[in-house]
PDB file of C-alpha atoms in Angstrom:
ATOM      1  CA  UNK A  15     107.449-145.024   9.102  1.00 51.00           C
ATOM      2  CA  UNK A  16     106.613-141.644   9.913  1.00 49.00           C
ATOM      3  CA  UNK A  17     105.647-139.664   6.733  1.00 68.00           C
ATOM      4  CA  UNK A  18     105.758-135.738   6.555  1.00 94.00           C
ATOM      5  CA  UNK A  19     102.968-134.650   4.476  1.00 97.00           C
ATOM      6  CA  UNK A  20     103.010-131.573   2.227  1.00 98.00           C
ATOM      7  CA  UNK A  21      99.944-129.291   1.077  1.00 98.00           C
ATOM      8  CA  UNK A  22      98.940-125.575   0.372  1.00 97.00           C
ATOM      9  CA  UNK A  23      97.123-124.117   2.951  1.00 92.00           C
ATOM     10  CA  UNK A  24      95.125-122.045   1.439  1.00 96.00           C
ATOM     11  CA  UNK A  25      93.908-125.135  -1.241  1.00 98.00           C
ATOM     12  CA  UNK A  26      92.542-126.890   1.683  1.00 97.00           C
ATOM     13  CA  UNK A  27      88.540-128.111   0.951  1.00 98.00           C
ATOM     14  CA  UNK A  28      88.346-125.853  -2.231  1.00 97.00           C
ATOM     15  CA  UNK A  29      87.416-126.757  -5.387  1.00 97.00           C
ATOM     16  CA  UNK A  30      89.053-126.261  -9.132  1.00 98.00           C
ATOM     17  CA  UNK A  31      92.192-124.775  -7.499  1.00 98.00           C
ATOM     18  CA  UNK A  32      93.633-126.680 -10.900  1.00 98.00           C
ATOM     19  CA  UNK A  33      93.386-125.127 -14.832  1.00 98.00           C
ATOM     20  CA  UNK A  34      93.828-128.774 -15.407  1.00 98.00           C
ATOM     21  CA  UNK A  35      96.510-131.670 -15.582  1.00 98.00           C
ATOM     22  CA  UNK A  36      99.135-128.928 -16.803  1.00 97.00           C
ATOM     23  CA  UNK A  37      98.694-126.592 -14.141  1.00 98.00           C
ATOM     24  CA  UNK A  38      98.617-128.963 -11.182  1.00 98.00           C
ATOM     25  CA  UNK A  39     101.942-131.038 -12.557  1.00 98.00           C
ATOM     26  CA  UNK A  40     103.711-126.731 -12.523  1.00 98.00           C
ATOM     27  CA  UNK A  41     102.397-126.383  -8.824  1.00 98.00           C
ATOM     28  CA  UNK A  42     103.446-129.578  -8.005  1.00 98.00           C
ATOM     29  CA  UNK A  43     107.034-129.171  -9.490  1.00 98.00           C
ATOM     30  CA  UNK A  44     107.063-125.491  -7.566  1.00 98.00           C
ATOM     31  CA  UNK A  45     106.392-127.587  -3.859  1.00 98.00           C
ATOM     32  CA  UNK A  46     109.314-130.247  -4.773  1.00 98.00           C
ATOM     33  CA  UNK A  47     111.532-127.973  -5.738  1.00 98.00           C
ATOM     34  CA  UNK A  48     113.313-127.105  -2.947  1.00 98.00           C
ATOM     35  CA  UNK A  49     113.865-130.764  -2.082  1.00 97.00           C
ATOM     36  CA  UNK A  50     114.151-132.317  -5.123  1.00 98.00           C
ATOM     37  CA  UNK A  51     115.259-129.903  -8.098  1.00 96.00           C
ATOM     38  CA  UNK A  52     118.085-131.977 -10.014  1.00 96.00           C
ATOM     39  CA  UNK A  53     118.586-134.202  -6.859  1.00 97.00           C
ATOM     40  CA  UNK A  54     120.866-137.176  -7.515  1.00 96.00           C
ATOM     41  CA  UNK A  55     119.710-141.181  -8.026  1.00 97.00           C
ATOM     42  CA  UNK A  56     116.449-139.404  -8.243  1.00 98.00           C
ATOM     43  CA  UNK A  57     113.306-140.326 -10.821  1.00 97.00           C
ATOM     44  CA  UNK A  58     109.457-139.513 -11.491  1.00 98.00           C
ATOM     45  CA  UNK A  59     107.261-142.262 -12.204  1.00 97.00           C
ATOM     46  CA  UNK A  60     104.073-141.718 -13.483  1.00 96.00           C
ATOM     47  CA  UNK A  61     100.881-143.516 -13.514  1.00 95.00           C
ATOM     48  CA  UNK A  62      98.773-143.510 -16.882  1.00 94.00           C
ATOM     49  CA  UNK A  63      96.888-142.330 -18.079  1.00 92.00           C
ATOM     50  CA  UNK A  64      96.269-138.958 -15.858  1.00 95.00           C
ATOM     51  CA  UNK A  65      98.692-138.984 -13.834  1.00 97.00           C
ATOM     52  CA  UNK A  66     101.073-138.461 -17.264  1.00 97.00           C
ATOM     53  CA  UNK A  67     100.779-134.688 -17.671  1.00 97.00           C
ATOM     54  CA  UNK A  68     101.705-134.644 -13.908  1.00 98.00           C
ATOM     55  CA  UNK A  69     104.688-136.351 -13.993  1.00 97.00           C
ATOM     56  CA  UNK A  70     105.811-134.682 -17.230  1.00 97.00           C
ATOM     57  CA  UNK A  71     105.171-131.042 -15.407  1.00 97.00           C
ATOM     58  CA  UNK A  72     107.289-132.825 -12.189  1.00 98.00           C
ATOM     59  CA  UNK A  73     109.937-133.958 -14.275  1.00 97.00           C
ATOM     60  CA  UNK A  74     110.285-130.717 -16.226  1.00 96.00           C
ATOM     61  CA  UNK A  75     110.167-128.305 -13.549  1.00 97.00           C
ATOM     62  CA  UNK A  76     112.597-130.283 -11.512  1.00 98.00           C
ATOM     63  CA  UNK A  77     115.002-131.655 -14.056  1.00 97.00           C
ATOM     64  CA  UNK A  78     114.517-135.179 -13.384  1.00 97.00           C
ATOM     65  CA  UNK A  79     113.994-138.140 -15.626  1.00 95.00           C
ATOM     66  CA  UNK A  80     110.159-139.830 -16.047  1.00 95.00           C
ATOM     67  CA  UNK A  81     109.582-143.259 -16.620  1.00 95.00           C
ATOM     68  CA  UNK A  82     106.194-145.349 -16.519  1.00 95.00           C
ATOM     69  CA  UNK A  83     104.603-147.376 -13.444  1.00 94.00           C
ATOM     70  CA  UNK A  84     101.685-149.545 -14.746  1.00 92.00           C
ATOM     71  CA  UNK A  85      99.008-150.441 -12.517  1.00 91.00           C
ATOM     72  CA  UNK A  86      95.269-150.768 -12.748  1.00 88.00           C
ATOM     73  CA  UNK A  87      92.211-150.177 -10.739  1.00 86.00           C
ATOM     74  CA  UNK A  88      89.630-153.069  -9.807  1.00 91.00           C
ATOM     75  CA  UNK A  89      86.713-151.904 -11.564  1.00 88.00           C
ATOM     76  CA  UNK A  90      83.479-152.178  -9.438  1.00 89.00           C
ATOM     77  CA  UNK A  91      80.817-154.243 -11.639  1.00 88.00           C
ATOM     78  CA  UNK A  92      78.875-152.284 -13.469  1.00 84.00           C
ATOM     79  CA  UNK A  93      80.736-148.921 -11.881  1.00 84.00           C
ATOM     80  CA  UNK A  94      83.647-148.465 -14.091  1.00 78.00           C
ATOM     81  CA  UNK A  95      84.871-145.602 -12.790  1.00 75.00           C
ATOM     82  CA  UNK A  96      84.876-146.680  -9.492  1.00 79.00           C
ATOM     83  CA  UNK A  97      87.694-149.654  -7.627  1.00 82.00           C
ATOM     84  CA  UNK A  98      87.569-152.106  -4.895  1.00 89.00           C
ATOM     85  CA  UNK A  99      91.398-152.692  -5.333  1.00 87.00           C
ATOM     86  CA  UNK A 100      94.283-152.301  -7.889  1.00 90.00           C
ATOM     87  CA  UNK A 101      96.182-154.692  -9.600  1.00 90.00           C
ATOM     88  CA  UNK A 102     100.079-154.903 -10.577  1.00 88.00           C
ATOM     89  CA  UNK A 103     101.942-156.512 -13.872  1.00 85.00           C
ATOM     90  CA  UNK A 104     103.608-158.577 -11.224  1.00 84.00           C
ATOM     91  CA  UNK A 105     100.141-160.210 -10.380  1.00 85.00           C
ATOM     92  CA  UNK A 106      99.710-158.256  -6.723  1.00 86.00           C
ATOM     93  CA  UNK A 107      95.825-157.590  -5.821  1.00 88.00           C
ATOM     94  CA  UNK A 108      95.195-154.937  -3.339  1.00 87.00           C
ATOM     95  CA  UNK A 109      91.526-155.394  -2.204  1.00 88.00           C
ATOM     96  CA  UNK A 110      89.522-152.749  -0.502  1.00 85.00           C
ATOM     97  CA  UNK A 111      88.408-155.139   1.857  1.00 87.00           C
ATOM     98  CA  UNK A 112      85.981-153.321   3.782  1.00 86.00           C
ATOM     99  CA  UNK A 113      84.533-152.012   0.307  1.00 86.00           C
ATOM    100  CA  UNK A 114      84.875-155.835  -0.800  1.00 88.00           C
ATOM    101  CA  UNK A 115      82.725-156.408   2.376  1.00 89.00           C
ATOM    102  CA  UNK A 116      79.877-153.320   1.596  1.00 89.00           C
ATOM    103  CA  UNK A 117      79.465-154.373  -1.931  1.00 87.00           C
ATOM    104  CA  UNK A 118      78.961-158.002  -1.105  1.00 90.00           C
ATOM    105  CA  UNK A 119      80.982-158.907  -3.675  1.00 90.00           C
ATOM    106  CA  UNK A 120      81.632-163.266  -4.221  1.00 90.00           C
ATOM    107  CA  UNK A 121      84.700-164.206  -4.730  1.00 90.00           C
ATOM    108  CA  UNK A 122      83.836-164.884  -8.773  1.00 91.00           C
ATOM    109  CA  UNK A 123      82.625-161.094  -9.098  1.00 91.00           C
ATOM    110  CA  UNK A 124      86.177-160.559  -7.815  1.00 92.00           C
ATOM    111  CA  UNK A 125      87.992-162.972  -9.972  1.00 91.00           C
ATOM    112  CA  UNK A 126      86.519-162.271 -13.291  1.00 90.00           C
ATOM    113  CA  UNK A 127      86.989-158.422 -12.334  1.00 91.00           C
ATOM    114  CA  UNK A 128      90.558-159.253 -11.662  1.00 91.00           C
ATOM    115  CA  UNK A 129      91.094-161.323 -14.785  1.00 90.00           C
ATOM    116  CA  UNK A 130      89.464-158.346 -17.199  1.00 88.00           C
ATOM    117  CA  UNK A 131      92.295-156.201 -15.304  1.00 90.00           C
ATOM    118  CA  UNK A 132      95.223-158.401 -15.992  1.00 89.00           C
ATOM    119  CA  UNK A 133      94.290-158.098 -20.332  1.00 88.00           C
ATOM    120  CA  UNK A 134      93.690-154.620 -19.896  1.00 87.00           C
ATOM    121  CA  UNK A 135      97.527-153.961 -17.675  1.00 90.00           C
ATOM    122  CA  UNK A 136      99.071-155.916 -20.416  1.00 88.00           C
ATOM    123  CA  UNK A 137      97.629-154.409 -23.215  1.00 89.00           C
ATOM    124  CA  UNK A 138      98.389-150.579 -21.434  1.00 88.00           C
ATOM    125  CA  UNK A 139     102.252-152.165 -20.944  1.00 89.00           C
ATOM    126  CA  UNK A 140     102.509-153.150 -24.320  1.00 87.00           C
ATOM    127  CA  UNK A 141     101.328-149.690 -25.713  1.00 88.00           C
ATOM    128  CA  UNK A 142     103.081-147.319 -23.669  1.00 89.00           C
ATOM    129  CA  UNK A 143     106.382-149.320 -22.428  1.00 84.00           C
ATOM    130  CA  UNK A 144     106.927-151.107 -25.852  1.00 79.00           C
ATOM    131  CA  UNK A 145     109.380-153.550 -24.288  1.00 77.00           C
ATOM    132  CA  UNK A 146     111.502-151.107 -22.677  1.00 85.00           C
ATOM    133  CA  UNK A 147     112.460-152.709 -18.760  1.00 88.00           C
ATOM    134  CA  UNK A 148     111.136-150.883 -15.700  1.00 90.00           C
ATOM    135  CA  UNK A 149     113.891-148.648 -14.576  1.00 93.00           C
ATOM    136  CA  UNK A 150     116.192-149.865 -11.952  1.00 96.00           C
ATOM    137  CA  UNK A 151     115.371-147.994  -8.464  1.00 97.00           C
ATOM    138  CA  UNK A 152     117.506-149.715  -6.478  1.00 98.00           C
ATOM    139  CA  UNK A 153     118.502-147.471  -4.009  1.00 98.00           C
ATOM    140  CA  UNK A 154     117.217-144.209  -5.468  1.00 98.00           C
ATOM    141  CA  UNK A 155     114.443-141.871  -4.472  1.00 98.00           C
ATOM    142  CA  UNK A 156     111.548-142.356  -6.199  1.00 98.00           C
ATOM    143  CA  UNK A 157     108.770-139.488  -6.767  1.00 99.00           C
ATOM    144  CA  UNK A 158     105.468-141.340  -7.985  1.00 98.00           C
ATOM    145  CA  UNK A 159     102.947-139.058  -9.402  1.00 98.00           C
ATOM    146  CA  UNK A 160      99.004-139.379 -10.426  1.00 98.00           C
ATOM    147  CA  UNK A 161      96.216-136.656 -11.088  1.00 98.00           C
ATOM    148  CA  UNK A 162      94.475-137.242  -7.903  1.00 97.00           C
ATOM    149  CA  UNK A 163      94.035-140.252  -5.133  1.00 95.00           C
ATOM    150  CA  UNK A 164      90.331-141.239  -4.687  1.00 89.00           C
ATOM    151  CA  UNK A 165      90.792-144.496  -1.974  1.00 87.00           C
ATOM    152  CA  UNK A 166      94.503-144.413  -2.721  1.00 90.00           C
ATOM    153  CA  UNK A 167      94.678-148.380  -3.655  1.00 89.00           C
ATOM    154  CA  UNK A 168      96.270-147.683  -7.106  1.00 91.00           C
ATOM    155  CA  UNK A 169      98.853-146.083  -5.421  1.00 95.00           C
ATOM    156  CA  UNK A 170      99.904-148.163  -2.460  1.00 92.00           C
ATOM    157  CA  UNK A 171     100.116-151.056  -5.627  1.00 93.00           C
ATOM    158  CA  UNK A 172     102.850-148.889  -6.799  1.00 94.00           C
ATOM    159  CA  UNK A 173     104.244-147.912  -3.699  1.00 96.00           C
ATOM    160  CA  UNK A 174     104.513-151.314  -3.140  1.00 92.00           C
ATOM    161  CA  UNK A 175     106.035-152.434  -6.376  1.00 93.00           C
ATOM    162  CA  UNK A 176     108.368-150.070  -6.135  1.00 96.00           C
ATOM    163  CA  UNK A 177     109.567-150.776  -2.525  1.00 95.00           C
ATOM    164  CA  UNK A 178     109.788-154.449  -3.384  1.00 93.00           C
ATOM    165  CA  UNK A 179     112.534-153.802  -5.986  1.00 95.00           C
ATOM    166  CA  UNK A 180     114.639-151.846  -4.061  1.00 97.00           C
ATOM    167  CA  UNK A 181     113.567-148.063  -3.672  1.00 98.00           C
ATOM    168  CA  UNK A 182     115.655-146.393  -0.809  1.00 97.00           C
ATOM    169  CA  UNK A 183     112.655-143.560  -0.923  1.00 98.00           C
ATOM    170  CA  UNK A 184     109.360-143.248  -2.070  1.00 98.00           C
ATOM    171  CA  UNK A 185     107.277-139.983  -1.903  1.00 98.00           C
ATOM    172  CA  UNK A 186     104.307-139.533  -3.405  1.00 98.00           C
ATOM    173  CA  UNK A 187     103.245-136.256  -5.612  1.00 98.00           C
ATOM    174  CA  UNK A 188      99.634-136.019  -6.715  1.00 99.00           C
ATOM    175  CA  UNK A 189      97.369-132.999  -6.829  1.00 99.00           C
ATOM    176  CA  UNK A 190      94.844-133.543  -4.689  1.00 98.00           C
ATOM    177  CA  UNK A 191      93.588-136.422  -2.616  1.00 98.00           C
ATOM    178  CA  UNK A 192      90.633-136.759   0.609  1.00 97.00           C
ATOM    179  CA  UNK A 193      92.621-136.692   3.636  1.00 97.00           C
ATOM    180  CA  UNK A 194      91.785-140.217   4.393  1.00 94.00           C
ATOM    181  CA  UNK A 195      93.648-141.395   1.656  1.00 94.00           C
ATOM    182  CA  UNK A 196      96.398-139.293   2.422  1.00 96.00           C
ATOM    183  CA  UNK A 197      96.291-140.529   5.765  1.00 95.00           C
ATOM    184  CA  UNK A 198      96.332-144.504   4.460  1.00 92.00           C
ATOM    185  CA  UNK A 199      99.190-143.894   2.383  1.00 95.00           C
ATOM    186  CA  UNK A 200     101.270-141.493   4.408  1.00 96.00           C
ATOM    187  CA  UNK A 201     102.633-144.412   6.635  1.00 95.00           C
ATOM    188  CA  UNK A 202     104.065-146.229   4.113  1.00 95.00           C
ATOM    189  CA  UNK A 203     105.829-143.805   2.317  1.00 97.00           C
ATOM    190  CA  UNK A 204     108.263-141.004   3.260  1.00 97.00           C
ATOM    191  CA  UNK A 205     106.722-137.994   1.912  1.00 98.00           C
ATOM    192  CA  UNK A 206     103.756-136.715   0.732  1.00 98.00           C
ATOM    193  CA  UNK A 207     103.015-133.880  -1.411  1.00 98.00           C
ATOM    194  CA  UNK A 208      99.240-132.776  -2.069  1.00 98.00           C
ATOM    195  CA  UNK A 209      98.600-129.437  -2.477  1.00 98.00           C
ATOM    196  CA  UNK A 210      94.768-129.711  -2.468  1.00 99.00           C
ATOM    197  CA  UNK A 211      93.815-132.196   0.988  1.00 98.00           C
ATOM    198  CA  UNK A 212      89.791-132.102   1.440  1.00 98.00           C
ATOM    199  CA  UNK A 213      88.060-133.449   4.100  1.00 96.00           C
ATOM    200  CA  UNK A 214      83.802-134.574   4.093  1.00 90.00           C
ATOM    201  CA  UNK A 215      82.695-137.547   3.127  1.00 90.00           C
ATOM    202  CA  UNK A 216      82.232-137.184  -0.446  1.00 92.00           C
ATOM    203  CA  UNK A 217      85.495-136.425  -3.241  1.00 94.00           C
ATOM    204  CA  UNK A 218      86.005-136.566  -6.301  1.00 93.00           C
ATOM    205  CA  UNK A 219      89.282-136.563  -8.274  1.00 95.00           C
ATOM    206  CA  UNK A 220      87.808-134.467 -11.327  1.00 96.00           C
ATOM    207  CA  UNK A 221      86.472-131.619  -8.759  1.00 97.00           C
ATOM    208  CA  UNK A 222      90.205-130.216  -8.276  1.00 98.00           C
ATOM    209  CA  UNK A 223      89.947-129.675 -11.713  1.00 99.00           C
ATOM    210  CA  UNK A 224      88.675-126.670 -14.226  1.00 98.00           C
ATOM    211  CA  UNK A 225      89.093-128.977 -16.950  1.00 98.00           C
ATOM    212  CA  UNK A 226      88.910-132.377 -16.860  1.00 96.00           C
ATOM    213  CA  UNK A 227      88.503-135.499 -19.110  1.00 94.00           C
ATOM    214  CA  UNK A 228      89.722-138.242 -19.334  1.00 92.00           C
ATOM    215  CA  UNK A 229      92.642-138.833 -21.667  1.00 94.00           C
ATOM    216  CA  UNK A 230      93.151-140.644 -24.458  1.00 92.00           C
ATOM    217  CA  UNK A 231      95.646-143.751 -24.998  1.00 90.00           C
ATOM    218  CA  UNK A 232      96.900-141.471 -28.049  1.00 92.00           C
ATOM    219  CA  UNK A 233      96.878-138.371 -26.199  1.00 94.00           C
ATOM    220  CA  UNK A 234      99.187-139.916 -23.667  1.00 94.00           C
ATOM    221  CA  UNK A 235     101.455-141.653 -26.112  1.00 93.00           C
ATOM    222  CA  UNK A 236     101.850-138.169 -27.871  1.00 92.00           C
ATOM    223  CA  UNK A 237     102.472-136.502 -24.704  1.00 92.00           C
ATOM    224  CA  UNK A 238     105.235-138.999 -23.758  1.00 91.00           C
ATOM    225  CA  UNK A 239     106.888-138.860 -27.222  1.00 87.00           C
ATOM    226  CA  UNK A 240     106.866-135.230 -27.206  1.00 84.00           C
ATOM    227  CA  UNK A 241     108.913-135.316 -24.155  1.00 84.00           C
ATOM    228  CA  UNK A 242     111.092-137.836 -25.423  1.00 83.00           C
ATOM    229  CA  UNK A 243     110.113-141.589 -23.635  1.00 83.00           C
ATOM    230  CA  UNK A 244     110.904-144.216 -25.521  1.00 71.00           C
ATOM    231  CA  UNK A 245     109.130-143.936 -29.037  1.00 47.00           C
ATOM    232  CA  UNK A 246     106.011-146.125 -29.064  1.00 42.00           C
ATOM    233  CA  UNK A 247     103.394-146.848 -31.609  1.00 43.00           C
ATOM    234  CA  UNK A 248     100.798-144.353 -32.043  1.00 43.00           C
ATOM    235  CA  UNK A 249      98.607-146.928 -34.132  1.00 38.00           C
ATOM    236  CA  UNK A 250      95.800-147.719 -30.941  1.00 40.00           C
ATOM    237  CA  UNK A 251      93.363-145.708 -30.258  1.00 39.00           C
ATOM    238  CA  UNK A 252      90.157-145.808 -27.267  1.00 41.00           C
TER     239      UNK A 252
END
């Protein structure tokens, strides 16, 4: 599959080119909109939690409906914030093999990683879906959105997923990504869109970013019921 691949020229290798979340989901919705402003059989999904206020700027700015894709990083042992795979609510593991292979890591590091993941996606599926069924993509064009791609495993979970039940198109709308990952993704998809592609060997998701944090389960869950998804409970916090 030959993917045609999106960015701004002039965002290429910088830095905070974003005011935050809010910001990058407008000049996100700007780049689609030529292709994809009110477009028929046409939806956002967004990943939680950052990749909410993107989707929510997408789906604005292009008049499309949002709905939720749940999938979870495999957390590095004692390095949270960094993966060696992602994992799906349909049980799919995506494994970073040659990260797998650096880190050393035995195959009951990896299971009891895996196994933390699965309470955790159930947990995040329960709070922000609240029942509701995943949207039916069957033959639609799907525009999957997240704050930023760091090795870009999360998202070929979800590209996957959502191929698997039935997507005719899948193009993929985050803010800023290294161009390696764009490059492993890119083939599998028909479209990307990532207005801030840096090259070297070190990135970082948050350095696109003016302000960053990391949001809150509440923060999200009032974000989504502001716009209208599904009502949820707004009981849980971090």
């Amino acid at each position: 599959m030959a993917s045609k691949i999106f960015e701004v020229s002039g965002f290429r290798d910088k830095r905070f080119v974003f005011k935050d979340r809010d910001d990058a989901g407008k000049v996100l919705a700007e780049m689609l909109s030529p292709y994809y402003e009110k477009a028929k059989e046409t939806l956002v999904l967004a990943i939680p939690s950052g990749g909410v206020p993107i989707g929510l700027g997408v789906a604005k700015g292009l008049s499309l409906p949002l709905d939720l894709i749940i999938v979870r990083k495999i957390p590095v042992p004692g390095n949270p914030e960094a993966g060696f795979g992602a994992l799906t609510l349909d049980g799919d593991v995506f494994l970073n093999e040659e990260l797998v292979a650096f880190l050393r890591l035995s195959p009951k590091e990896i299971e009891d990683q895996i196994t933390k993941v699965k309470t955790d996606l159930q947990e995040r599926n329960f709070i922000f879906r609240q029942g509701t069924p995943f949207p039916d993509v069957i033959n639609k064009t799907v525009l999957m959105a997240d704050d930023g791609l760091a090795s870009g495993y999360t998202m070929l979970a979800c590209v996957e997923t959502v191929r698997r039940k039935g997507a005719s198109k899948i193009v993929v709308a985050v803010p800023t990504a290294p161009e390696r990952s764009v490059f492993r993704i890119s083939p599998i998809v028909e479209e990307v869109f990532c207005p801030n592609i840096r090259t070297g060997r070190y990135f970082a998701v948050a350095d696109a970013y003016a302000n960053w944090y990391d949001l809150t389960r509440n923060e999200v869950l009032t974000r989504l019921q502001e716009a209208g998804f599904p009502k949820t409970s707004n009981s849980h916090t971090d």
